[in-house]
């Protein structure tokens, strides 16, 4: 691979990041990137695929793809225990203090990280992972904007400290939004953005004073600006007649509560000094032979010996290699299939990477096992193909959201939601409107639930959020997202945004650059963003592979007038397809229903009205899915919390389940439909079970 190709997206990003650059410069770079793109477009790829006998071309494509995927410098493998890696979860109670000083900056001014937090002022117990907002009875903490401080003292096994050949890594699964991390008063890392992990090697620091317990301090700030993702603004209210001194509010342009805190597990894990830093796999198959093209990246030594073994579910070795990169051939391959598309969905192999290295002092051995699903994804003008078979998305949009814990990772909730999705006959969901926990994607891999993986590009409404600084951050977030999720077979498409102001003039360049960059990072998956713009004026749509459109006919438009749905929905589909000849997903539709509220004839906010909206949309979906509509995702799986406002009755009530996961009438309509669709569009002859195994 030439250096030029390797550096292309970075060049784009660096240029964009420099605030001196004008948009025109970005245009130039976007065009250049597009011309020299190191990946193949969907059409080109399809052309390569059609003559099945061209095995050589297929392998060449696999190589080209992997080169492109390897643009990122460091890995972010999910922390797993193995014979060479230990793990210590720090979930549980942490010490917590919100910085309620007028400028929210006292913690930094007085260096709260230098001593125990309890010595700086009053502290409370705070569970991790969880949002802090709904944990107490204090509305000022629920609605708090600014820095909050978390602290935990940890004792680690002595060997972690004494063995200089061991790396100790501190990893935060996610914290919303900006984070700074100290260990024993020394800053070890910082990170911008919720929903994605970050980590730091802290072994050397701990070794400075081996007798001390390790004090971890994490400051987290939920303030959103025009350049964060999602964007927001802070508004200072200076009218002394109306507001108290120093009063300010956070404005947001998205429809979910801006929950904050440490949302996913914090943990310490070890690796040897020489270790497997990253693994990338790209899969394909021909007839009954599977191909797993892989690349292992090693850190800590110039040379290492590797053994890569692919094991099937029964623990049998099906292919192996001693190279850092190559193609593993799997005879009689068991493909990864979506739920309800095959009697054995979610088949995963395990790719075990065994590393050995030595220096003058010691030998090192590292073992990492990556689950691998072998499948392909392609898009035509009218279809979404998984393993060359048409796939119809009958699924949901979700939120990471529940009572008390807010956006905190919660296993009972995760398993309950998967049970409900399977009960419903849902085969897919979109991670509206931010990346979900890796633990959730692992469940999707295992159960065959197909995922549209969305970044937190929600609420890009202000023209200033199309500027270079915003775009640079958006590119970084896509880097981090693709790096984290690239190996999940369940992830079949990237969504770079939800409902941006795509009719604004700068949207064209913005989305061209962003989508080109994402395709360069991962040429194996289609890329989209979710639109609610007018089909004729949407400036980002030309760059997507699949049109994903949200509409709320008879709700936000023509409220109460159910009779407009057929005509307006039909026109929506015809217009979009007529202009772009790309397959379409109805990525949101629905209506609020307050559980237990009834009226016949239906009125808005009743369960009957929600039912009527669903049924009316379904009639048109049934006509169009025979042509080019490739999916329908209900808004929303469950009720969820939002900011307070005159259109929200303690949150958004468009769930077909309540926030406590009890079904409304609409859930039964959807269940009946999804199982029927599964039997019509799936390939499995008997689909009866919804038990989570
Ligand atoms: C939308 C948004 C989603 C909202 C939903 C609604 O278009 O994408 O975030 O929650 O509508 O209910 O208004």
XYZ file of C-alpha atoms and ligand atoms in Angstrom:
706
model
C 0.000 0.000 0.000
C 1.416 3.380 -0.922
C 1.946 5.966 1.768
C -0.174 8.334 -0.200
C -3.164 6.062 0.044
C -2.542 5.383 3.707
C -2.521 9.050 4.520
C -5.394 10.297 2.479
C -8.107 10.537 5.080
C -5.664 11.943 7.595
C -4.630 14.627 5.138
C -8.241 15.543 4.718
C -8.772 15.568 8.438
C -5.732 17.643 9.220
C -6.685 20.212 6.636
C -10.172 20.352 8.002
C -8.945 20.563 11.558
C -6.892 23.658 10.829
C -9.329 26.439 11.444
C -7.501 28.725 9.020
C -8.649 26.675 6.112
C -11.571 27.983 4.214
C -14.411 25.765 3.108
C -13.054 26.044 -0.449
C -9.965 24.225 0.698
C -12.123 21.465 2.085
C -13.892 21.227 -1.277
C -10.623 20.714 -3.018
C -9.570 18.020 -0.602
C -12.879 16.259 -0.690
C -12.678 16.108 -4.466
C -9.120 14.878 -4.358
C -9.995 12.243 -1.806
C -12.889 11.113 -3.949
C -10.740 10.894 -7.078
C -7.924 8.961 -5.418
C -10.135 6.901 -3.185
C -8.458 3.761 -1.961
C -11.736 1.843 -1.879
C -14.214 0.669 -4.439
C -17.693 2.080 -4.661
C -20.668 -0.185 -4.205
C -21.320 -0.427 -7.925
C -17.721 -1.229 -8.690
C -17.689 -3.854 -6.000
C -20.840 -5.398 -7.326
C -19.372 -5.582 -10.772
C -16.471 -7.456 -9.274
C -18.792 -9.812 -7.560
C -21.178 -10.698 -10.316
C -18.991 -13.172 -12.226
C -18.777 -15.643 -9.351
C -15.969 -17.529 -11.035
C -13.548 -14.615 -10.772
C -12.010 -15.867 -7.561
C -8.754 -13.942 -8.083
C -10.535 -10.630 -8.367
C -12.427 -11.411 -5.230
C -9.262 -12.062 -3.271
C -7.648 -8.941 -4.652
C -10.641 -6.994 -3.484
C -10.280 -8.435 0.009
C -6.666 -7.237 0.100
C -7.564 -3.775 -1.157
C -10.277 -3.497 1.445
C -8.029 -4.367 4.316
C -5.408 -1.864 3.272
C -8.030 0.802 3.411
C -9.355 -0.283 6.774
C -5.933 -0.016 8.353
C -5.751 3.745 8.232
C -5.972 4.161 11.996
C -2.830 4.058 14.097
C -3.886 2.340 17.302
C -6.463 -0.251 18.120
C -9.313 -0.289 20.631
C -9.903 -3.994 21.118
C -12.624 -4.872 23.596
C -10.893 -5.871 26.856
C -11.093 -9.638 27.267
C -9.531 -11.949 29.777
C -7.186 -14.597 28.423
C -4.292 -16.668 29.653
C -2.124 -13.538 29.238
C -4.594 -10.781 30.183
C -6.244 -10.003 33.497
C -9.123 -7.684 34.073
C -10.454 -5.769 37.048
C -13.853 -4.113 36.721
C -14.321 -0.941 38.717
C -18.113 -0.951 38.592
C -19.808 -0.086 41.853
C -19.737 2.927 44.114
C -17.488 5.862 43.342
C -17.029 9.084 45.284
C -18.737 11.999 43.513
C -18.825 15.755 43.639
C -20.481 18.209 41.244
C -18.606 21.476 40.855
C -21.405 23.952 41.528
C -19.095 26.981 41.630
C -20.361 29.846 39.430
C -17.840 29.192 36.651
C -17.876 25.417 37.267
C -14.113 25.584 37.364
C -13.247 25.400 41.038
C -12.181 21.773 40.733
C -9.442 22.742 38.290
C -8.521 25.981 40.068
C -8.094 24.126 43.369
C -6.721 20.943 41.796
C -9.266 18.532 43.292
C -7.376 15.687 41.605
C -4.352 16.236 43.840
C -5.949 14.894 47.001
C -8.878 12.718 47.976
C -12.096 14.255 46.679
C -13.616 14.044 50.173
C -10.895 16.443 51.353
C -12.030 19.110 48.886
C -15.627 19.389 50.101
C -18.875 17.419 50.407
C -19.097 14.230 48.376
C -21.815 11.663 47.745
C -21.970 8.013 46.620
C -22.383 7.558 42.895
C -22.872 4.257 41.061
C -20.767 3.535 37.990
C -21.902 2.851 35.354
C -24.942 5.168 35.491
C -25.985 8.658 34.583
C -25.820 10.797 37.696
C -28.927 12.816 36.806
C -31.697 10.651 38.304
C -29.813 9.183 41.255
C -30.738 11.806 43.856
C -33.772 13.946 44.735
C -31.847 17.077 43.820
C -33.202 18.747 40.679
C -30.068 20.888 40.414
C -28.052 17.702 39.959
C -30.586 16.288 37.495
C -30.274 19.403 35.373
C -26.631 20.113 36.150
C -24.373 21.544 33.443
C -20.626 21.549 33.939
C -17.873 19.479 35.541
C -18.620 16.616 37.897
C -15.863 14.679 39.618
C -15.638 10.936 40.232
C -13.034 9.146 42.322
C -12.189 5.572 43.193
C -9.267 4.016 45.025
C -8.127 0.667 43.736
C -5.786 -1.965 45.030
C -4.277 -4.110 42.303
C -2.515 -7.466 42.459
C 1.135 -6.982 43.477
C 2.343 -8.706 40.307
C 0.845 -5.931 38.174
C 3.260 -3.532 39.837
C 6.340 -5.654 40.312
C 6.358 -7.180 36.843
C 7.821 -4.540 34.555
C 6.840 -6.689 31.605
C 3.146 -6.042 32.295
C 1.171 -3.144 30.913
C -1.705 -1.898 33.049
C -4.379 -0.099 31.070
C -7.155 2.050 32.480
C -10.162 1.983 30.181
C -13.368 4.004 30.314
C -16.159 2.421 28.252
C -17.732 5.860 27.808
C -18.296 9.078 29.724
C -20.443 11.958 28.570
C -19.114 14.348 27.279
C -15.570 15.698 27.909
C -13.413 13.750 30.312
C -10.076 14.246 32.036
C -8.460 11.374 33.928
C -5.793 11.485 36.664
C -4.070 8.678 38.513
C -2.576 9.613 41.872
C -2.887 13.264 40.900
C -1.174 12.962 37.520
C -3.132 13.478 34.345
C -3.106 10.349 32.180
C -5.557 11.147 29.413
C -8.476 13.234 28.224
C -11.227 12.527 25.746
C -13.874 14.485 23.858
C -17.184 12.810 23.185
C -19.577 10.444 24.947
C -20.478 6.938 23.716
C -16.985 5.778 22.734
C -14.180 4.252 24.812
C -10.809 5.709 25.702
C -7.867 4.386 27.644
C -4.394 5.076 29.036
C -1.448 2.958 30.106
C -0.893 3.650 33.797
C 1.512 0.904 34.916
C 4.601 3.094 34.940
C 2.797 5.694 37.015
C 1.641 3.134 39.552
C 5.199 1.839 39.838
C 6.434 5.263 40.989
C 5.045 4.584 44.436
C 4.122 0.899 44.649
C 2.959 1.108 48.263
C 0.139 3.578 47.549
C -3.320 2.475 46.492
C -4.126 3.747 43.042
C -6.437 6.786 43.161
C -8.364 7.315 39.945
C -10.023 10.693 39.459
C -12.247 11.371 36.465
C -13.770 14.782 35.739
C -16.658 14.759 33.263
C -18.347 17.752 31.668
C -21.670 17.497 29.792
C -21.541 20.975 28.233
C -22.384 20.898 24.533
C -21.183 23.541 22.106
C -21.629 24.172 18.407
C -18.564 22.011 17.798
C -19.449 18.988 19.923
C -21.390 15.956 18.670
C -24.221 16.338 19.353
C -24.025 20.118 19.162
C -25.629 22.487 21.639
C -25.245 26.029 22.914
C -24.963 27.600 26.331
C -27.230 30.598 26.723
C -26.568 33.101 29.479
C -29.729 34.853 30.671
C -28.634 38.291 31.732
C -31.969 39.996 32.429
C -31.902 40.551 36.238
C -35.670 41.034 36.303
C -36.268 37.533 34.974
C -33.294 35.411 36.037
C -30.985 35.012 39.010
C -27.394 36.223 38.774
C -25.180 34.024 36.558
C -28.130 32.015 35.187
C -27.530 29.962 32.072
C -29.174 27.091 30.225
C -27.996 24.422 27.824
C -29.867 24.500 24.502
C -29.944 21.241 22.574
C -31.328 20.370 19.159
C -32.128 16.718 19.739
C -34.983 14.923 21.411
C -33.529 12.948 24.298
C -32.372 13.873 27.767
C -28.724 14.899 27.852
C -27.836 12.262 30.439
C -24.306 12.568 31.753
C -21.674 10.826 33.822
C -19.723 7.598 33.445
C -22.086 5.513 31.366
C -20.116 2.350 30.730
C -17.765 0.245 32.836
C -14.396 1.559 33.902
C -11.806 -1.149 34.183
C -8.160 -1.981 34.518
C -6.703 -4.675 32.329
C -3.275 -6.003 31.683
C -1.370 -7.049 28.614
C 2.243 -8.098 28.274
C 4.657 -5.363 27.215
C 4.568 -6.804 23.716
C 0.931 -7.203 22.801
C -1.751 -7.543 20.173
C -2.872 -3.955 19.690
C -5.470 -4.424 16.970
C -7.060 -6.965 14.700
C -9.036 -6.226 11.560
C -11.059 -8.834 9.747
C -12.898 -8.621 6.449
C -14.889 -11.608 5.315
C -16.202 -13.043 2.086
C -17.288 -16.390 0.692
C -17.572 -18.216 -2.576
C -19.794 -21.265 -2.840
C -19.136 -23.059 0.432
C -15.675 -21.629 1.078
C -15.335 -18.713 3.474
C -12.478 -16.207 3.412
C -11.310 -14.305 6.472
C -8.776 -11.695 5.492
C -7.127 -10.471 8.651
C -4.442 -8.117 9.845
C -2.926 -8.246 13.321
C -1.070 -5.241 14.594
C 1.516 -5.747 17.297
C 2.907 -3.114 19.643
C 5.914 -3.116 21.932
C 8.433 -4.908 19.736
C 9.713 -4.759 16.210
C 9.313 -8.478 15.713
C 7.074 -11.115 17.162
C 5.997 -14.596 16.252
C 2.291 -15.039 15.657
C -0.027 -17.972 15.449
C -3.528 -17.229 14.220
C -6.129 -19.954 14.597
C -9.754 -19.876 13.539
C -11.919 -22.140 15.676
C -15.495 -23.141 15.024
C -18.167 -23.172 17.728
C -17.199 -26.666 18.791
C -13.606 -25.614 19.352
C -12.245 -27.281 16.207
C -9.517 -25.505 14.302
C -10.782 -24.726 10.793
C -7.862 -22.635 9.536
C -4.581 -21.268 10.809
C -1.605 -19.172 9.833
C 1.697 -17.904 11.174
C 1.533 -14.546 9.422
C 0.530 -11.147 10.776
C -1.813 -10.763 7.840
C -3.328 -13.089 5.330
C -6.455 -14.878 4.236
C -7.832 -17.825 6.156
C -9.819 -20.247 4.004
C -12.723 -21.957 5.678
C -14.143 -24.998 3.915
C -17.805 -25.810 4.495
C -18.218 -22.363 5.910
C -21.035 -21.602 8.315
C -22.105 -18.107 7.407
C -23.280 -15.455 9.844
C -26.991 -14.960 9.207
C -29.469 -12.504 10.664
C -32.127 -13.599 13.138
C -35.166 -15.072 11.343
C -33.283 -15.383 8.066
C -31.768 -18.746 8.892
C -32.347 -21.535 11.377
C -28.873 -20.975 12.840
C -28.418 -17.200 13.035
C -25.420 -15.393 14.468
C -22.837 -18.119 13.868
C -19.484 -16.984 15.217
C -16.045 -18.410 14.796
C -13.326 -17.478 17.247
C -10.077 -16.102 15.916
C -7.382 -16.805 18.449
C -4.248 -14.768 18.093
C -1.245 -16.038 19.963
C 1.799 -13.779 20.081
C 5.312 -14.611 21.274
C 8.187 -12.169 21.496
C 11.404 -11.733 23.400
C 13.843 -8.999 24.326
C 17.113 -9.139 26.229
C 15.214 -9.256 29.540
C 12.283 -11.537 29.055
C 9.878 -13.412 26.822
C 6.331 -12.242 26.239
C 3.221 -14.142 25.327
C -0.115 -12.566 24.511
C -3.412 -14.248 23.642
C -6.513 -12.522 22.315
C -9.662 -14.174 20.952
C -11.886 -12.236 18.557
C -15.365 -13.468 17.584
C -15.680 -13.540 13.793
C -18.843 -13.835 11.712
C -18.374 -14.580 8.032
C -20.825 -12.658 5.900
C -21.055 -10.158 3.079
C -23.083 -6.987 2.622
C -23.989 -5.394 -0.698
C -26.379 -2.776 -1.951
C -28.064 -2.659 -5.346
C -30.508 -0.076 -6.702
C -33.402 -1.830 -5.045
C -32.036 -4.275 -2.506
C -29.892 -4.760 0.573
C -28.101 -8.085 0.294
C -26.653 -10.078 3.160
C -24.774 -13.124 1.881
C -26.205 -12.264 -1.548
C -29.796 -12.711 -0.304
C -32.245 -9.797 -0.020
C -32.546 -8.587 3.538
C -35.592 -6.596 4.674
C -35.067 -4.553 7.848
C -38.116 -5.082 10.096
C -36.840 -3.501 13.231
C -36.745 -0.725 15.746
C -34.985 2.446 16.764
C -33.824 2.409 20.335
C -32.241 4.563 22.986
C -29.926 3.663 25.807
C -32.408 4.904 28.373
C -34.191 3.683 31.470
C -35.489 4.744 34.871
C -32.928 5.811 37.474
C -29.799 4.672 35.576
C -30.438 6.956 32.560
C -27.890 5.918 29.939
C -25.835 3.703 32.237
C -25.098 0.200 30.983
C -27.422 -2.251 32.695
C -27.338 -6.001 31.954
C -30.910 -6.808 33.080
C -32.182 -4.076 30.754
C -30.011 -5.259 27.860
C -31.183 -8.859 28.117
C -34.810 -7.785 28.579
C -34.596 -5.643 25.449
C -33.162 -8.492 23.402
C -35.936 -10.756 24.645
C -38.489 -8.139 23.634
C -36.930 -7.632 20.207
C -36.983 -11.363 19.585
C -40.562 -11.617 20.873
C -41.476 -8.844 18.473
C -39.805 -10.580 15.532
C -37.481 -7.603 15.029
C -34.400 -8.513 13.016
C -32.597 -5.168 13.261
C -32.186 -1.813 14.967
C -30.486 1.501 14.473
C -28.313 2.830 17.284
C -30.280 6.072 17.300
C -28.621 8.516 17.935
C -25.142 7.519 19.118
C -22.959 4.418 19.344
C -24.321 1.896 21.831
C -22.235 -0.137 24.255
C -19.954 -2.769 22.744
C -21.656 -5.283 25.028
C -24.886 -4.632 23.089
C -23.194 -5.144 19.729
C -21.738 -8.405 20.997
C -25.286 -9.543 21.814
C -26.294 -8.559 18.271
C -23.432 -10.610 16.825
C -24.465 -13.637 18.844
C -28.194 -13.382 18.187
C -28.067 -12.216 14.594
C -29.668 -8.820 15.182
C -28.601 -6.531 12.339
C -27.364 -3.040 13.262
C -27.214 0.321 11.553
C -24.439 1.905 13.596
C -25.027 5.620 14.092
C -22.537 8.190 15.343
C -23.680 11.026 17.648
C -24.190 13.396 14.700
C -27.669 14.338 15.847
C -29.016 17.875 15.982
C -26.668 19.471 13.424
C -29.082 22.296 12.786
C -27.077 25.496 13.180
C -25.068 26.575 10.153
C -22.051 27.137 12.412
C -22.022 23.399 13.174
C -21.033 22.805 9.552
C -17.736 24.642 10.096
C -14.275 23.146 9.851
C -13.820 22.527 13.572
C -17.113 20.624 13.710
C -16.252 18.611 10.636
C -12.792 17.765 11.976
C -14.341 16.455 15.177
C -16.961 14.522 13.218
C -14.187 12.832 11.208
C -12.399 11.940 14.447
C -15.581 10.443 15.857
C -16.028 8.317 12.736
C -12.409 7.160 13.119
C -13.133 6.102 16.680
C -16.444 4.489 15.813
C -15.101 2.449 12.899
C -12.044 1.470 14.917
C -14.276 0.185 17.714
C -16.990 -1.542 15.677
C -15.340 -2.636 12.412
C -15.213 -6.324 13.330
C -18.863 -6.784 14.319
C -20.698 -8.883 11.734
C -23.990 -7.455 13.013
C -22.983 -3.957 11.917
C -24.010 -3.703 8.263
C -24.122 0.054 7.664
C -22.721 3.272 9.153
C -24.983 6.250 9.757
C -23.010 9.471 10.031
C -25.886 11.678 11.229
C -29.554 12.002 12.086
C -31.725 14.711 10.575
C -29.049 17.345 9.964
C -30.048 20.597 8.281
C -29.099 18.976 4.982
C -30.742 21.675 2.884
C -28.209 24.265 4.034
C -25.542 25.173 1.531
C -22.481 23.846 3.465
C -24.135 20.444 3.926
C -22.985 19.303 0.475
C -19.285 19.566 1.243
C -19.716 18.487 4.790
C -21.410 15.219 3.894
C -19.301 14.586 0.851
C -16.170 14.814 3.004
C -17.633 12.854 5.896
C -19.042 10.012 3.811
C -15.952 9.777 1.614
C -13.837 9.567 4.739
C -16.042 6.871 6.298
C -15.921 4.803 3.121
C -12.152 5.136 3.082
C -12.038 3.849 6.653
C -14.329 0.952 5.820
C -15.024 0.148 2.179
C -16.954 -2.990 3.135
C -20.066 -1.331 4.506
C -22.519 1.090 2.967
C -22.771 4.546 4.504
C -25.856 6.643 5.054
C -27.281 9.455 7.122
C -30.868 9.783 8.197
C -32.764 12.589 6.548
C -35.975 14.496 7.091
C -35.193 17.048 4.397
C -37.030 17.666 1.168
C -35.874 15.143 -1.436
C -35.217 17.851 -4.016
C -33.142 20.068 -1.719
C -31.201 17.562 0.399
C -27.537 18.266 -0.277
C -26.102 15.204 1.447
C -28.277 12.526 -0.156
C -26.186 12.249 -3.356
C -23.374 10.678 -1.298
C -25.266 7.978 0.606
C -25.648 4.345 -0.470
C -29.106 3.891 1.032
C -31.711 6.620 1.481
C -32.938 6.602 5.081
C -35.920 8.862 5.566
C -37.886 9.867 8.665
C -41.464 11.122 8.441
C -44.295 11.782 10.860
C -47.345 12.298 8.651
C -50.523 13.001 10.647
C -48.360 13.899 13.649
C -45.966 16.801 13.184
C -47.585 17.543 9.815
C -51.374 17.573 9.562
C -51.785 16.506 13.194
C -54.909 14.400 13.713
C -55.436 13.779 9.994
C -54.770 10.098 9.528
C -56.238 10.230 6.030
C -53.167 12.072 4.662
C -50.773 9.206 5.375
C -51.315 7.088 2.235
C -50.951 9.949 -0.214
C -48.044 11.649 1.558
C -46.105 8.458 2.227
C -46.556 7.255 -1.323
C -45.300 10.608 -2.640
C -42.340 10.510 -0.242
C -41.151 7.154 -1.588
C -41.787 7.939 -5.238
C -39.973 11.252 -4.989
C -36.880 9.881 -3.318
C -36.625 6.843 -5.528
C -37.390 8.852 -8.647
C -34.524 11.221 -7.911
C -31.869 8.786 -6.699
C -32.759 5.209 -7.695
C -31.338 4.035 -4.401
C -33.038 1.644 -1.978
C -34.987 3.320 0.821
C -35.430 2.565 4.506
C -38.225 4.225 6.459
C -35.861 4.958 9.300
C -38.477 6.530 11.609
C -42.258 6.744 11.757
C -44.688 6.617 14.654
C -46.902 8.524 17.052
C -46.948 9.243 20.774
C -49.272 7.067 22.840
C -49.764 7.653 26.538
C -50.280 4.105 27.844
C -53.837 3.542 28.955
C -55.224 6.527 27.056
C -58.024 5.444 24.708
C -60.431 6.939 22.215
C -62.428 5.661 19.307
C -62.472 7.211 16.755
C -58.767 7.609 17.443
C -57.349 10.836 18.807
C -53.742 11.860 19.085
C -51.844 10.482 22.087
C -54.163 7.471 22.486
C -53.116 3.884 21.883
C -55.747 3.687 19.110
C -54.164 6.604 17.265
C -50.710 5.035 17.448
C -52.201 1.807 16.070
C -53.909 3.632 13.228
C -50.699 5.434 12.232
C -48.763 2.176 12.240
C -51.369 0.333 10.172
C -51.610 3.097 7.618
C -47.827 3.266 7.147
C -47.687 -0.538 6.883
C -50.150 -0.568 3.960
C -47.819 1.604 1.896
C -44.697 -0.281 3.036
C -46.318 -3.458 1.726
C -46.740 -1.901 -1.703
C -43.279 -0.394 -1.878
C -41.257 -3.232 -0.397
C -41.982 -5.145 -3.574
C -40.078 -2.413 -5.398
C -37.299 -0.547 -3.581
C -38.235 -0.084 0.083
C -35.820 -2.292 2.001
C -36.841 -1.663 5.567
C -38.968 -0.107 8.262
C -37.788 0.898 11.723
C -40.453 2.010 14.186
C -39.873 5.127 16.279
C -39.495 4.020 19.002
C -38.889 0.690 20.708
C -39.638 2.175 24.151
C -40.659 5.489 25.693
C -37.651 7.538 26.704
C -36.740 10.636 28.666
C -36.363 14.019 26.984
C -35.805 17.583 28.079
C -38.946 19.134 29.548
C -41.154 20.915 27.044
C -44.736 21.507 26.037
C -44.824 18.576 23.581
C -43.370 16.002 25.973
C -45.358 14.408 28.812
C -42.512 13.206 31.048
C -40.567 12.182 27.967
C -41.258 10.960 24.455
C -44.140 8.483 24.346
C -43.675 7.069 20.858
C -42.505 3.766 22.298
C -44.457 0.627 21.504
C -43.236 -0.420 24.943
C -43.358 1.831 27.966
C -40.108 2.971 29.512
C -40.558 0.056 31.941
C -40.764 -2.296 28.922
C -44.464 -3.162 29.100
C -46.283 -3.459 25.743
C -48.745 -0.892 24.468
C -51.358 -2.029 21.930
C -48.998 -1.056 19.105
C -46.491 -3.711 20.183
C -48.951 -6.459 19.284
C -49.611 -4.955 15.866
C -45.923 -4.855 15.180
C -45.372 -8.361 16.523
C -48.022 -9.784 14.226
C -46.541 -7.906 11.268
C -42.880 -8.706 11.922
C -43.484 -12.434 12.277
C -45.494 -12.384 9.048
C -42.687 -10.471 7.306
C -40.151 -12.915 8.695
C -42.055 -15.806 7.209
C -42.415 -14.003 3.877
C -38.935 -12.555 3.532
C -36.769 -14.903 5.598
C -35.237 -18.040 4.173
C -35.975 -20.275 7.102
C -38.960 -22.592 6.561
C -40.163 -22.671 10.169
C -40.012 -19.595 12.319
C -41.702 -20.102 15.611
C -39.340 -19.421 18.468
C -38.522 -16.166 20.174
C -36.769 -17.550 23.215
C -33.389 -16.021 23.953
C -30.888 -18.874 23.973
C -37.279 12.540 15.002
C -35.964 12.360 15.652
C -36.068 11.647 16.992
C -37.274 12.181 17.761
C -38.520 11.884 16.952
C -39.770 12.448 17.646
O -37.364 12.782 13.832
O -35.016 11.728 14.845
O -34.888 11.857 17.698
O -37.363 11.651 19.041
O -38.425 12.485 15.695
O -40.463 11.721 18.330
O -39.999 13.642 17.518
